[in-house]
Tab-separated table of C-alpha atoms and ligand atoms in Angstrom:
chain	number	residue	atom	x	y	z
B	1	MET	CA	23.892	68.975	-24.646
B	2	HIS	CA	24.275	66.806	-21.588
B	3	THR	CA	26.908	64.130	-21.578
B	4	ARG	CA	26.043	61.200	-19.405
B	5	VAL	CA	29.226	60.139	-17.659
B	6	LEU	CA	29.113	56.845	-15.796
B	7	THR	CA	31.654	54.878	-13.841
B	8	GLY	CA	31.713	52.109	-11.267
B	9	ILE	CA	34.100	51.396	-8.422
B	10	THR	CA	34.563	47.783	-7.385
B	11	THR	CA	33.974	47.526	-3.656
B	12	THR	CA	36.751	45.261	-2.507
B	13	GLY	CA	39.090	47.709	-0.839
B	14	THR	CA	39.623	50.760	1.309
B	15	PRO	CA	40.273	53.942	-0.684
B	16	HIS	CA	43.898	55.066	-0.741
B	17	LEU	CA	45.612	58.225	-1.872
B	18	GLY	CA	46.076	56.812	-5.379
B	19	ASN	CA	42.315	56.188	-5.685
B	20	PHE	CA	41.656	59.723	-4.508
B	21	VAL	CA	43.958	61.402	-7.020
B	22	GLY	CA	43.251	58.987	-9.884
B	23	ALA	CA	39.511	58.454	-9.555
B	24	ILE	CA	37.625	60.134	-6.735
B	25	ARG	CA	38.890	63.696	-7.153
B	26	PRO	CA	38.443	63.818	-10.951
B	27	ALA	CA	35.004	62.187	-10.687
B	28	VAL	CA	33.806	64.738	-8.140
B	29	LEU	CA	35.194	67.555	-10.271
B	30	ALA	CA	33.496	66.244	-13.425
B	31	SER	CA	30.168	65.959	-11.606
B	32	LYS	CA	30.209	69.714	-11.007
B	33	ASP	CA	30.302	70.476	-14.730
B	34	PRO	CA	26.783	71.671	-15.655
B	35	ASN	CA	27.064	69.830	-18.991
B	36	VAL	CA	27.716	66.527	-17.283
B	37	ASP	CA	25.071	64.151	-15.988
B	38	ALA	CA	27.168	62.005	-13.667
B	39	PHE	CA	26.282	58.439	-12.696
B	40	TYR	CA	28.680	56.947	-10.161
B	41	PHE	CA	28.100	53.664	-8.453
B	42	MET	CA	29.563	51.094	-6.109
B	43	ALA	CA	30.128	48.014	-8.302
B	44	ASP	CA	29.304	45.608	-5.503
B	45	TYR	CA	28.117	42.784	-7.763
B	46	HIS	CA	31.502	42.976	-9.444
B	47	ALA	CA	33.092	42.843	-5.996
B	48	LEU	CA	31.618	39.373	-5.462
B	49	ILE	CA	33.598	38.143	-8.457
B	50	LYS	CA	36.821	39.224	-6.813
B	51	SER	CA	36.140	38.580	-3.149
B	52	ASP	CA	34.123	36.124	-1.095
B	53	ASP	CA	34.942	37.991	2.103
B	54	ALA	CA	31.461	39.293	2.986
B	55	ASN	CA	32.642	41.631	5.736
B	56	ARG	CA	35.220	43.159	3.496
B	57	VAL	CA	32.659	43.807	0.760
B	58	GLU	CA	30.293	45.296	3.332
B	59	ALA	CA	32.954	47.607	4.742
B	60	SER	CA	34.293	48.582	1.357
B	61	ARG	CA	30.989	49.689	-0.149
B	62	LEU	CA	30.392	51.955	2.856
B	63	GLN	CA	33.942	53.311	2.843
B	64	ILE	CA	33.874	54.047	-0.861
B	65	ALA	CA	30.455	55.698	-0.663
B	66	ALA	CA	31.540	57.840	2.295
B	67	SER	CA	34.798	58.746	0.534
B	68	PHE	CA	33.027	60.134	-2.523
B	69	LEU	CA	30.566	62.085	-0.398
B	70	ALA	CA	33.344	63.386	1.854
B	71	ALA	CA	35.322	64.439	-1.212
B	72	GLY	CA	32.439	66.697	-2.170
B	73	LEU	CA	30.163	64.640	-4.391
B	74	ASP	CA	26.671	66.121	-4.147
B	75	PRO	CA	24.187	63.218	-4.319
B	76	ASP	CA	21.478	65.664	-5.416
B	77	VAL	CA	23.495	66.632	-8.459
B	78	ALA	CA	25.088	63.308	-9.373
B	79	THR	CA	23.235	59.989	-9.390
B	80	PHE	CA	25.126	57.994	-6.782
B	81	TYR	CA	24.055	54.432	-6.002
B	82	ARG	CA	24.964	50.833	-5.331
B	83	GLN	CA	24.812	48.534	-8.342
B	84	SER	CA	23.059	45.860	-6.272
B	85	ASP	CA	20.171	48.231	-5.527
B	86	ILE	CA	19.281	48.300	-9.229
B	87	PRO	CA	17.491	45.047	-10.175
B	88	GLU	CA	17.339	46.271	-13.778
B	89	VAL	CA	21.097	45.736	-14.052
B	90	PRO	CA	21.124	41.938	-13.632
B	91	GLU	CA	17.897	41.782	-15.640
B	92	LEU	CA	19.518	43.626	-18.518
B	93	MET	CA	22.609	41.494	-18.084
B	94	TRP	CA	20.559	38.429	-18.956
B	95	LEU	CA	19.059	40.037	-22.052
B	96	LEU	CA	22.583	40.980	-23.131
B	97	THR	CA	23.988	37.568	-22.238
B	98	CYS	CA	21.623	36.029	-24.753
B	99	VAL	CA	23.076	38.035	-27.641
B	100	THR	CA	26.712	37.846	-26.509
B	101	SER	CA	28.870	35.328	-28.283
B	102	LYS	CA	30.860	33.046	-26.040
B	103	GLY	CA	33.866	33.665	-28.271
B	104	LEU	CA	33.846	37.357	-27.346
B	105	LEU	CA	34.081	36.472	-23.659
B	106	ASN	CA	36.833	33.925	-24.349
B	107	ARG	CA	38.948	36.856	-25.500
B	108	ALA	CA	38.537	38.981	-22.347
B	109	HIS	CA	41.969	39.824	-20.918
B	110	ALA	CA	41.193	38.922	-17.306
B	111	TYR	CA	39.726	35.548	-18.227
B	112	LYS	CA	42.506	34.785	-20.692
B	113	ALA	CA	45.170	35.685	-18.128
B	114	ALA	CA	43.611	33.246	-15.647
B	115	VAL	CA	43.543	30.493	-18.269
B	116	ASP	CA	47.138	31.203	-19.346
B	117	ARG	CA	48.274	31.012	-15.731
B	118	ASN	CA	46.547	27.672	-15.309
B	119	ILE	CA	48.079	26.242	-18.453
B	120	GLU	CA	51.520	27.457	-17.438
B	121	GLN	CA	51.097	25.655	-14.133
B	122	GLN	CA	49.839	22.551	-15.940
B	123	GLU	CA	46.442	22.827	-14.340
B	124	ASP	CA	43.074	22.412	-16.003
B	125	ALA	CA	42.572	25.527	-18.185
B	126	ASP	CA	39.530	26.703	-16.206
B	127	ALA	CA	40.738	25.718	-12.737
B	128	GLY	CA	39.496	28.232	-10.183
B	129	VAL	CA	37.746	30.323	-12.831
B	130	THR	CA	34.160	31.130	-11.839
B	131	ALA	CA	31.395	31.815	-14.308
B	132	GLY	CA	31.259	35.209	-12.585
B	133	LEU	CA	34.738	36.089	-13.840
B	134	TYR	CA	33.760	34.873	-17.273
B	135	MET	CA	30.595	37.010	-17.322
B	136	TYR	CA	32.283	40.083	-15.856
B	137	PRO	CA	32.247	42.013	-19.170
B	138	VAL	CA	28.522	41.411	-19.699
B	139	LEU	CA	27.678	42.667	-16.203
B	140	MET	CA	29.784	45.728	-16.903
B	141	ALA	CA	28.054	46.259	-20.257
B	142	ALA	CA	24.706	46.133	-18.420
B	143	ASP	CA	25.961	48.772	-15.939
B	144	ILE	CA	26.729	51.106	-18.798
B	145	LEU	CA	23.887	50.344	-21.193
B	146	ALA	CA	21.145	50.426	-18.542
B	147	PHE	CA	21.722	54.177	-18.457
B	148	ASN	CA	22.782	54.736	-22.045
B	149	ALA	CA	25.972	56.380	-20.821
B	150	ASN	CA	27.983	58.369	-23.372
B	151	LYS	CA	31.301	58.532	-21.598
B	152	VAL	CA	32.881	56.011	-19.265
B	153	PRO	CA	35.977	57.198	-17.396
B	154	VAL	CA	38.146	54.170	-16.705
B	155	GLY	CA	41.732	53.047	-16.365
B	156	ARG	CA	43.537	51.621	-19.376
B	157	ASP	CA	42.981	48.072	-18.175
B	158	GLN	CA	39.240	48.594	-18.677
B	159	ILE	CA	39.276	49.759	-22.297
B	160	GLN	CA	38.599	46.287	-23.622
B	161	HIS	CA	35.502	46.073	-21.443
B	162	ILE	CA	34.095	49.251	-22.951
B	163	GLU	CA	34.797	47.907	-26.431
B	164	MET	CA	32.929	44.746	-25.486
B	165	ALA	CA	30.012	46.816	-24.196
B	166	ARG	CA	29.865	48.496	-27.602
B	167	ASP	CA	29.991	45.136	-29.379
B	168	ILE	CA	27.221	43.761	-27.220
B	169	ALA	CA	25.089	46.899	-27.629
B	170	GLN	CA	25.499	46.759	-31.379
B	171	ARG	CA	24.578	43.114	-31.456
B	172	PHE	CA	21.441	43.778	-29.438
B	173	ASN	CA	20.428	46.761	-31.588
B	174	HIS	CA	20.965	44.709	-34.697
B	175	THR	CA	19.123	41.632	-33.452
B	176	TYR	CA	16.054	43.562	-32.354
B	177	GLY	CA	16.153	46.091	-35.149
B	178	ARG	CA	16.354	49.396	-33.330
B	179	GLU	CA	18.853	51.784	-31.783
B	180	PHE	CA	18.037	50.896	-28.202
B	181	PHE	CA	21.535	51.698	-27.030
B	182	VAL	CA	23.894	54.538	-27.701
B	183	MET	CA	27.534	53.535	-28.113
B	184	PRO	CA	29.537	54.312	-24.971
B	185	GLU	CA	33.057	55.716	-25.268
B	186	ALA	CA	35.901	54.949	-22.898
B	187	HIS	CA	37.423	58.062	-21.427
B	188	ILE	CA	40.991	57.983	-20.153
B	189	GLU	CA	41.963	60.957	-18.017
B	190	GLU	CA	45.373	61.826	-19.414
B	191	GLN	CA	46.240	64.691	-17.055
B	192	VAL	CA	45.448	62.707	-13.933
B	193	ALA	CA	48.523	61.500	-12.096
B	194	THR	CA	49.130	57.857	-11.279
B	195	LEU	CA	50.569	57.962	-7.797
B	196	PRO	CA	53.528	55.827	-6.822
B	197	GLY	CA	53.144	53.805	-3.643
B	198	LEU	CA	55.482	53.359	-0.691
B	199	ASP	CA	57.933	51.293	-2.753
B	200	GLY	CA	57.845	53.517	-5.847
B	201	ARG	CA	55.725	51.121	-7.916
B	202	LYS	CA	52.172	52.200	-8.805
B	203	MET	CA	50.145	52.640	-5.630
B	204	SER	CA	47.880	49.601	-5.533
B	205	LYS	CA	46.397	47.337	-2.936
B	206	SER	CA	47.721	44.354	-4.867
B	207	TYR	CA	51.263	45.589	-4.147
B	208	ASP	CA	50.417	46.360	-0.528
B	209	ASN	CA	52.164	49.724	-0.895
B	210	THR	CA	49.299	52.110	-0.282
B	211	ILE	CA	48.779	55.249	1.774
B	212	PRO	CA	45.231	55.082	3.176
B	213	LEU	CA	43.057	58.073	2.356
B	214	PHE	CA	40.916	58.343	5.503
B	215	GLU	CA	41.038	55.092	7.452
B	216	GLY	CA	43.706	55.176	10.129
B	217	GLY	CA	43.307	58.902	10.692
B	218	THR	CA	46.034	61.533	10.755
B	219	LYS	CA	48.344	59.134	12.532
B	220	GLY	CA	47.970	56.464	9.866
B	221	MET	CA	48.607	59.003	7.130
B	222	ARG	CA	51.776	60.278	8.793
B	223	GLU	CA	53.099	56.787	9.503
B	224	ALA	CA	52.515	55.663	5.926
B	225	ILE	CA	54.227	58.719	4.471
B	226	MET	CA	57.235	58.160	6.733
B	227	LYS	CA	57.553	54.660	5.211
B	228	ILE	CA	57.962	55.886	1.629
B	229	VAL	CA	61.200	54.396	0.299
B	230	THR	CA	63.902	56.911	-0.640
B	231	ASP	CA	67.487	56.603	-1.779
B	232	SER	CA	70.288	56.845	0.744
B	233	ARG	CA	71.331	60.419	0.107
B	234	ALA	CA	72.112	62.188	3.355
B	235	PRO	CA	70.807	65.610	4.386
B	236	GLY	CA	72.737	68.267	2.498
B	237	GLU	CA	73.153	66.130	-0.613
B	238	PRO	CA	71.058	67.271	-3.602
B	239	LYS	CA	68.065	64.978	-4.245
B	240	ASP	CA	66.718	63.877	-7.587
B	241	SER	CA	63.087	65.069	-7.714
B	242	ALA	CA	62.256	63.320	-10.992
B	243	ASN	CA	62.697	59.856	-9.482
B	244	SER	CA	61.225	60.620	-6.117
B	245	ALA	CA	57.858	59.163	-5.111
B	246	LEU	CA	57.681	61.889	-2.470
B	247	PHE	CA	57.859	64.565	-5.123
B	248	THR	CA	55.264	62.930	-7.407
B	249	ILE	CA	52.777	62.644	-4.561
B	250	PHE	CA	53.473	66.221	-3.441
B	251	LYS	CA	52.865	67.508	-6.932
B	252	ALA	CA	49.450	65.829	-7.079
B	253	PHE	CA	48.269	68.010	-4.183
B	254	ALA	CA	50.238	71.219	-4.523
B	255	THR	CA	49.999	74.364	-6.637
B	256	PRO	CA	52.693	74.890	-9.286
B	257	ALA	CA	54.402	77.440	-7.028
B	258	GLU	CA	54.442	75.048	-4.071
B	259	THR	CA	55.724	72.299	-6.318
B	260	GLN	CA	58.549	74.455	-7.566
B	261	ALA	CA	59.523	75.391	-4.005
B	262	PHE	CA	59.559	71.708	-3.008
B	263	GLU	CA	61.652	70.808	-6.016
B	264	GLU	CA	64.153	73.519	-5.137
B	265	ALA	CA	64.302	72.252	-1.565
B	266	LEU	CA	65.065	68.732	-2.812
B	267	HIS	CA	67.770	69.946	-5.177
B	268	GLY	CA	69.098	72.080	-2.362
B	269	GLY	CA	69.620	69.034	-0.155
B	270	ILE	CA	66.677	68.950	2.256
B	271	GLY	CA	66.857	65.732	4.326
B	272	TRP	CA	64.423	62.953	3.395
B	273	GLY	CA	62.900	62.991	6.871
B	274	GLU	CA	62.147	66.666	6.646
B	275	ALA	CA	60.874	66.314	3.075
B	276	LYS	CA	58.448	63.665	4.306
B	277	THR	CA	57.143	66.031	6.953
B	278	VAL	CA	56.599	68.705	4.296
B	279	LEU	CA	54.746	66.171	2.143
B	280	PHE	CA	52.638	64.975	5.064
B	281	GLU	CA	51.616	68.520	5.954
B	282	ARG	CA	50.676	69.358	2.385
B	283	VAL	CA	48.551	66.249	1.876
B	284	GLU	CA	46.996	66.494	5.314
B	285	ALA	CA	45.910	70.086	4.641
B	286	ASP	CA	43.656	68.788	1.850
B	287	VAL	CA	42.653	65.540	3.473
B	288	ALA	CA	41.864	66.669	7.043
B	289	PRO	CA	38.595	68.520	6.311
B	290	MET	CA	37.419	65.666	4.109
B	291	ARG	CA	38.384	63.141	6.767
B	292	ALA	CA	36.203	64.968	9.283
B	293	ARG	CA	33.235	64.627	6.897
B	294	TYR	CA	34.143	60.988	6.224
B	295	GLU	CA	34.207	60.116	9.901
B	296	ASP	CA	30.914	61.876	10.421
B	297	LEU	CA	29.301	59.927	7.568
B	298	MET	CA	30.718	56.598	8.733
B	299	ALA	CA	29.196	57.272	12.150
B	300	ARG	CA	25.735	57.709	10.548
B	301	PRO	CA	25.087	54.493	8.610
B	302	ASP	CA	21.309	55.121	8.589
B	303	ASP	CA	21.786	58.410	6.783
B	304	MET	CA	24.201	56.806	4.353
B	305	GLU	CA	21.635	54.113	3.632
B	306	ASP	CA	19.007	56.804	2.922
B	307	ILE	CA	21.329	58.683	0.597
B	308	LEU	CA	22.206	55.551	-1.339
B	309	LEU	CA	18.605	54.369	-1.603
B	310	ALA	CA	17.537	57.778	-2.866
B	311	GLY	CA	20.309	57.507	-5.451
B	312	ALA	CA	19.051	54.066	-6.457
B	313	ALA	CA	15.509	55.418	-6.903
B	314	LYS	CA	16.863	58.134	-9.178
B	315	ALA	CA	18.852	55.606	-11.173
B	316	ARG	CA	15.908	53.218	-11.481
B	317	ALA	CA	13.723	55.995	-12.862
B	318	ILE	CA	16.053	55.865	-15.876
B	319	ALA	CA	16.896	52.167	-16.087
B	320	GLY	CA	13.356	50.940	-15.353
B	321	PRO	CA	11.630	52.361	-18.434
B	322	LEU	CA	14.537	51.345	-20.661
B	323	VAL	CA	14.444	47.748	-19.468
B	324	GLU	CA	10.667	47.721	-19.921
B	325	THR	CA	11.129	48.761	-23.534
B	326	LEU	CA	13.725	46.031	-23.968
B	327	ARG	CA	11.498	43.380	-22.433
B	328	GLU	CA	8.812	44.401	-24.884
B	329	ALA	CA	11.300	44.299	-27.754
B	330	VAL	CA	12.508	40.769	-27.011
B	331	GLY	CA	8.977	39.419	-26.599
B	332	LEU	CA	8.533	39.501	-22.824
B	333	ARG	CA	5.217	41.255	-23.279
B	334	ASN	CA	2.076	41.908	-21.360
B	335	ALA	CA	-0.575	39.324	-22.282
B	336	ARG	CA	-3.428	41.810	-22.016
B	337	HIS	CA	-1.781	44.054	-24.536
B	338	ARG	CA	-1.520	41.183	-27.014
B	339	ARG	CA	-5.187	40.199	-26.750
B	340	LYS	CA	-6.173	43.743	-27.650
B	341	VAL	CA	-3.970	43.678	-30.689
B	342	ALA	CA	-5.347	40.314	-31.829
B	343	ASP	CA	-8.941	41.588	-31.428
B	344	GLU	CA	-8.278	44.386	-33.823
B	345	PRO	CA	-8.918	43.025	-37.321
B	346	THR	CA	-6.625	45.515	-39.071
B	347	ALA	CA	-3.815	44.783	-36.674
B	348	ALA	CA	-4.058	41.011	-36.723
B	349	ALA	CA	-1.691	40.732	-39.652
B	350	ALA	CA	0.808	43.207	-38.234
B	351	PRO	CA	3.646	41.964	-36.046
B	352	ALA	CA	2.706	42.128	-32.383
B	353	ALA	CA	5.733	44.299	-31.683
B	354	ALA	CA	4.160	47.384	-33.198
B	355	PRO	CA	0.425	47.503	-32.660
B	356	LYS	CA	-0.584	49.774	-35.509
B	357	ALA	CA	-4.304	49.665	-34.820
B	358	LYS	CA	-5.135	53.284	-34.042
B	359	PRO	CA	-2.123	55.481	-34.161
B	360	PRO	CA	-1.635	57.943	-31.350
B	361	ARG	CA	-2.606	61.450	-32.342
B	362	PHE	CA	-1.810	65.041	-31.500
B	363	ALA	CA	-4.447	67.641	-30.706
B	364	SER	CA	-3.388	71.282	-30.690
B	365	PHE	CA	-5.154	74.041	-28.820
B	366	ARG	CA	-4.730	77.604	-27.629
B	367	GLU	CA	-4.661	78.702	-24.028
B	368	ASP	CA	-6.655	81.705	-22.820
B	369	ASP	CA	-3.465	83.729	-22.804
B	370	GLY	CA	-3.069	83.047	-26.532
B	371	SER	CA	-0.183	80.570	-26.204
B	372	PHE	CA	-0.034	77.340	-28.195
B	373	ARG	CA	0.051	73.819	-26.788
B	374	PHE	CA	-0.834	70.320	-27.789
B	375	ARG	CA	-1.756	67.010	-26.276
B	376	LEU	CA	-0.707	63.532	-27.339
B	377	PHE	CA	-3.410	60.888	-27.088
B	378	GLY	CA	-2.665	57.163	-27.085
B	379	ALA	CA	-4.318	54.435	-29.150
B	380	ASP	CA	-7.122	54.093	-26.590
B	381	GLY	CA	-7.761	57.824	-26.629
B	382	GLU	CA	-6.186	58.411	-23.222
B	383	GLU	CA	-4.129	61.546	-22.770
B	384	LEU	CA	-0.422	60.718	-22.597
B	385	LEU	CA	1.335	64.055	-22.822
B	386	LEU	CA	0.612	67.733	-22.492
B	387	SER	CA	3.191	69.981	-24.112
B	388	ARG	CA	4.533	73.150	-22.503
B	389	SER	CA	3.047	76.289	-23.923
B	390	PHE	CA	4.650	78.182	-26.767
B	391	ALA	CA	4.149	81.803	-27.750
B	392	ASP	CA	5.059	80.876	-31.313
B	393	PRO	CA	2.867	78.254	-33.041
B	394	LYS	CA	5.834	77.257	-35.235
B	395	ALA	CA	7.805	76.241	-32.154
B	396	ALA	CA	4.924	74.033	-31.049
B	397	GLY	CA	4.856	72.526	-34.544
B	398	THR	CA	8.572	71.823	-34.450
B	399	LEU	CA	8.196	69.960	-31.184
B	400	ARG	CA	5.294	67.921	-32.613
B	401	GLN	CA	7.506	66.939	-35.513
B	402	THR	CA	10.315	65.969	-33.167
B	403	LEU	CA	7.992	63.766	-31.139
B	404	ALA	CA	6.535	62.215	-34.292
B	405	THR	CA	9.911	60.709	-35.199
B	406	LEU	CA	11.505	60.268	-31.783
B	407	GLY	CA	10.670	56.643	-31.007
B	408	GLY	CA	10.149	55.149	-27.549
B	409	ALA	CA	13.683	54.085	-26.707
B	410	GLN	CA	15.079	57.491	-27.590
B	411	ALA	CA	12.658	59.402	-25.392
B	412	ALA	CA	14.259	60.974	-22.322
B	413	LEU	CA	11.651	60.375	-19.636
B	414	GLU	CA	12.105	61.356	-16.040
B	415	SER	CA	10.002	61.431	-12.936
B	416	GLN	CA	9.374	64.858	-11.488
B	417	GLY	CA	7.209	64.831	-8.430
B	418	ASP	CA	4.435	62.378	-9.226
B	419	ARG	CA	4.596	62.943	-12.976
B	420	ILE	CA	6.546	61.636	-15.905
B	421	VAL	CA	8.099	64.424	-17.926
B	422	LEU	CA	9.627	64.284	-21.371
B	423	LEU	CA	12.890	66.068	-22.041
B	424	VAL	CA	14.351	67.164	-25.344
B	425	ASP	CA	17.936	68.431	-25.252
B	426	GLY	CA	17.762	68.452	-21.484
B	427	ALA	CA	14.697	70.707	-21.213
B	428	VAL	CA	11.245	69.570	-20.102
B	429	VAL	CA	8.956	69.915	-23.114
B	430	ALA	CA	5.902	67.965	-22.004
B	431	GLU	CA	4.431	66.314	-18.974
B	432	GLY	CA	2.459	63.134	-18.565
B	433	GLN	CA	-0.335	62.136	-16.248
B	434	SER	CA	0.325	61.890	-12.548
B	435	TYR	CA	0.610	58.390	-11.177
B	436	PRO	CA	-0.300	57.089	-7.725
B	437	ASP	CA	2.393	54.437	-7.339
B	438	GLU	CA	5.376	52.697	-8.927
B	439	THR	CA	3.308	50.166	-10.839
B	440	ALA	CA	1.148	52.868	-12.363
B	441	ARG	CA	4.280	54.814	-13.236
B	442	ALA	CA	5.806	51.825	-14.993
B	443	ALA	CA	2.608	51.230	-16.956
B	444	LEU	CA	2.451	54.881	-17.950
B	445	VAL	CA	6.029	54.907	-19.148
B	446	LEU	CA	5.444	51.781	-21.162
B	447	ARG	CA	2.314	53.234	-22.803
B	448	LEU	CA	4.185	56.402	-23.582
B	449	ARG	CA	7.137	54.625	-25.157
B	450	THR	CA	4.871	52.330	-27.127
B	451	ALA	CA	2.889	55.317	-28.399
B	452	LEU	CA	6.079	57.086	-29.462
B	453	ASP	CA	7.240	53.928	-31.245
B	454	VAL	CA	3.964	53.581	-33.104
B	455	LEU	CA	4.033	57.262	-33.953
B	456	ALA	CA	7.561	56.989	-35.330
B	457	ALA	CA	6.583	53.919	-37.370
B	458	VAL	CA	3.504	55.675	-38.780
B	459	THR	CA	5.523	58.782	-39.602
B	460	ALA	CA	8.132	56.671	-41.378
B	461	ASP	CA	5.394	54.815	-43.314
B	462	GLU	CA	3.812	58.089	-44.376
B	463	ALA	CA	7.151	59.475	-45.499
B	464	ALA	CA	7.832	56.275	-47.482
B	465	ALA	CA	4.372	56.419	-49.083
B	466	LYS	CA	4.915	60.053	-50.029
B	467	ALA	CA	8.262	59.249	-51.565
B	468	ALA	CA	6.752	56.324	-53.491
B	469	ASN	CA	3.928	58.542	-54.794
B	470	LYS	CA	6.396	61.123	-55.901
B	471	ALA	CA	8.475	58.487	-57.697
B	472	ALA	CA	5.342	57.020	-59.336
B	473	GLY	CA	3.825	60.335	-60.330
E	1	LIG	N1	35.393	46.996	-13.881
E	1	LIG	C1	35.608	48.308	-13.343
E	1	LIG	C2	36.971	48.338	-12.633
E	1	LIG	O1	37.399	47.327	-12.138
E	1	LIG	C3	34.509	48.690	-12.368
E	1	LIG	C4	33.219	48.786	-13.090
E	1	LIG	C5	32.157	47.948	-12.997
E	1	LIG	C6	32.881	49.772	-14.031
E	1	LIG	N2	31.162	48.352	-13.801
E	1	LIG	C7	31.561	49.465	-14.471
E	1	LIG	C8	33.553	50.888	-14.554
E	1	LIG	C9	30.933	50.246	-15.436
E	1	LIG	C10	32.902	51.654	-15.507
E	1	LIG	C11	31.602	51.339	-15.950
E	1	LIG	O2	37.545	49.379	-12.550
């Protein structure tokens, strides 16, 4: 089973050592797990809520993208993109906004803190609060729900936002009567260290106590490390490792054996200056090769743009069909489709949402080599899917049954080459027609999802009728 792991990084700053240890390194590691389907993105729409400094946002989204790639993220394995390259995200945000109660947003910590501050300072409650800040949780819910992510690694301060995403998803599912969205779970990395900054408080750009990860080069790294605040113990005096920022940072990069040796050196009275040099050398050993890749990437903005646009295309192949299904569900429907339904006398009485005119049907056949396959035809008789071939006819039957109850929103559809393929438990089980362009692809996906919805509805009706017969007879 694949777990879809998704997280966003707000693009308002330059990555520092704390970001690397707390977010970038664990994210890259997780993306290498074959059971993980990683979606990582630059939350640049969120950045606009926090910063109106256009140049800073521009620089930050490049620096963050290059940092992840330099740290070893493989954009072919993970789906790595900029939020603002996915028009489905703001589109979904609006659909979600319309089912989100204002009261829920009133309770968001960040908004409430701003209001409390204003009241304390005897200002108008909403002074300086933008509607962007107010809507922040809905945009974040759209980020997560557009990809039906299972697991969202975040810091503790973001847990409420994930809970809100669940609330909003539930409300949408309930309102429109189907499980369009899976419920995302917040994931807090417990083993990951929170690095102290230069002054011993949590390393954070809001405290201005950071050690830059790549920007500033080797020199910047060394200078920052030399500024870490220590106590006044002289060389020769034993040092307390437990309360030393130097030691905590060292430990985040070193092996247990190296850590033990450093601890012994501190207890043995190594001077702070020398200890800082040891720390610098240890961190630099890890960072230097990544920095070389980072600098190379930053010098090739065209290539970066290509990588990020390719990531966006991959992401949209998932979000696009989902948002199409949602548009259909809320009534933003194709007019042509409706006329057809109205023309059909048997369907006229049925709700337009589920055209039940001619149900899609399966047709099974045998290949020359004796293997078993089937096709799925849509209401108009056009071929929608061709299954893979099975040696065992029972296996083909099982897949037909699965598809008969799957439903459109649940279907895992992907583009492979110029075809849509259907996946079940991560394996391709059927392929669709080839499509010449994006518009044709979108239409195909929509037809496919609609057919699967109708099929699921028919199957459910048949099961209900059977049950009723049984009860009657
Ligand atoms: N709000 C998150 C933060 O500040 C960034 C973010 C935006 C995010 N969209 C997301 C994180 C979706 C996880 C999932 O850290």
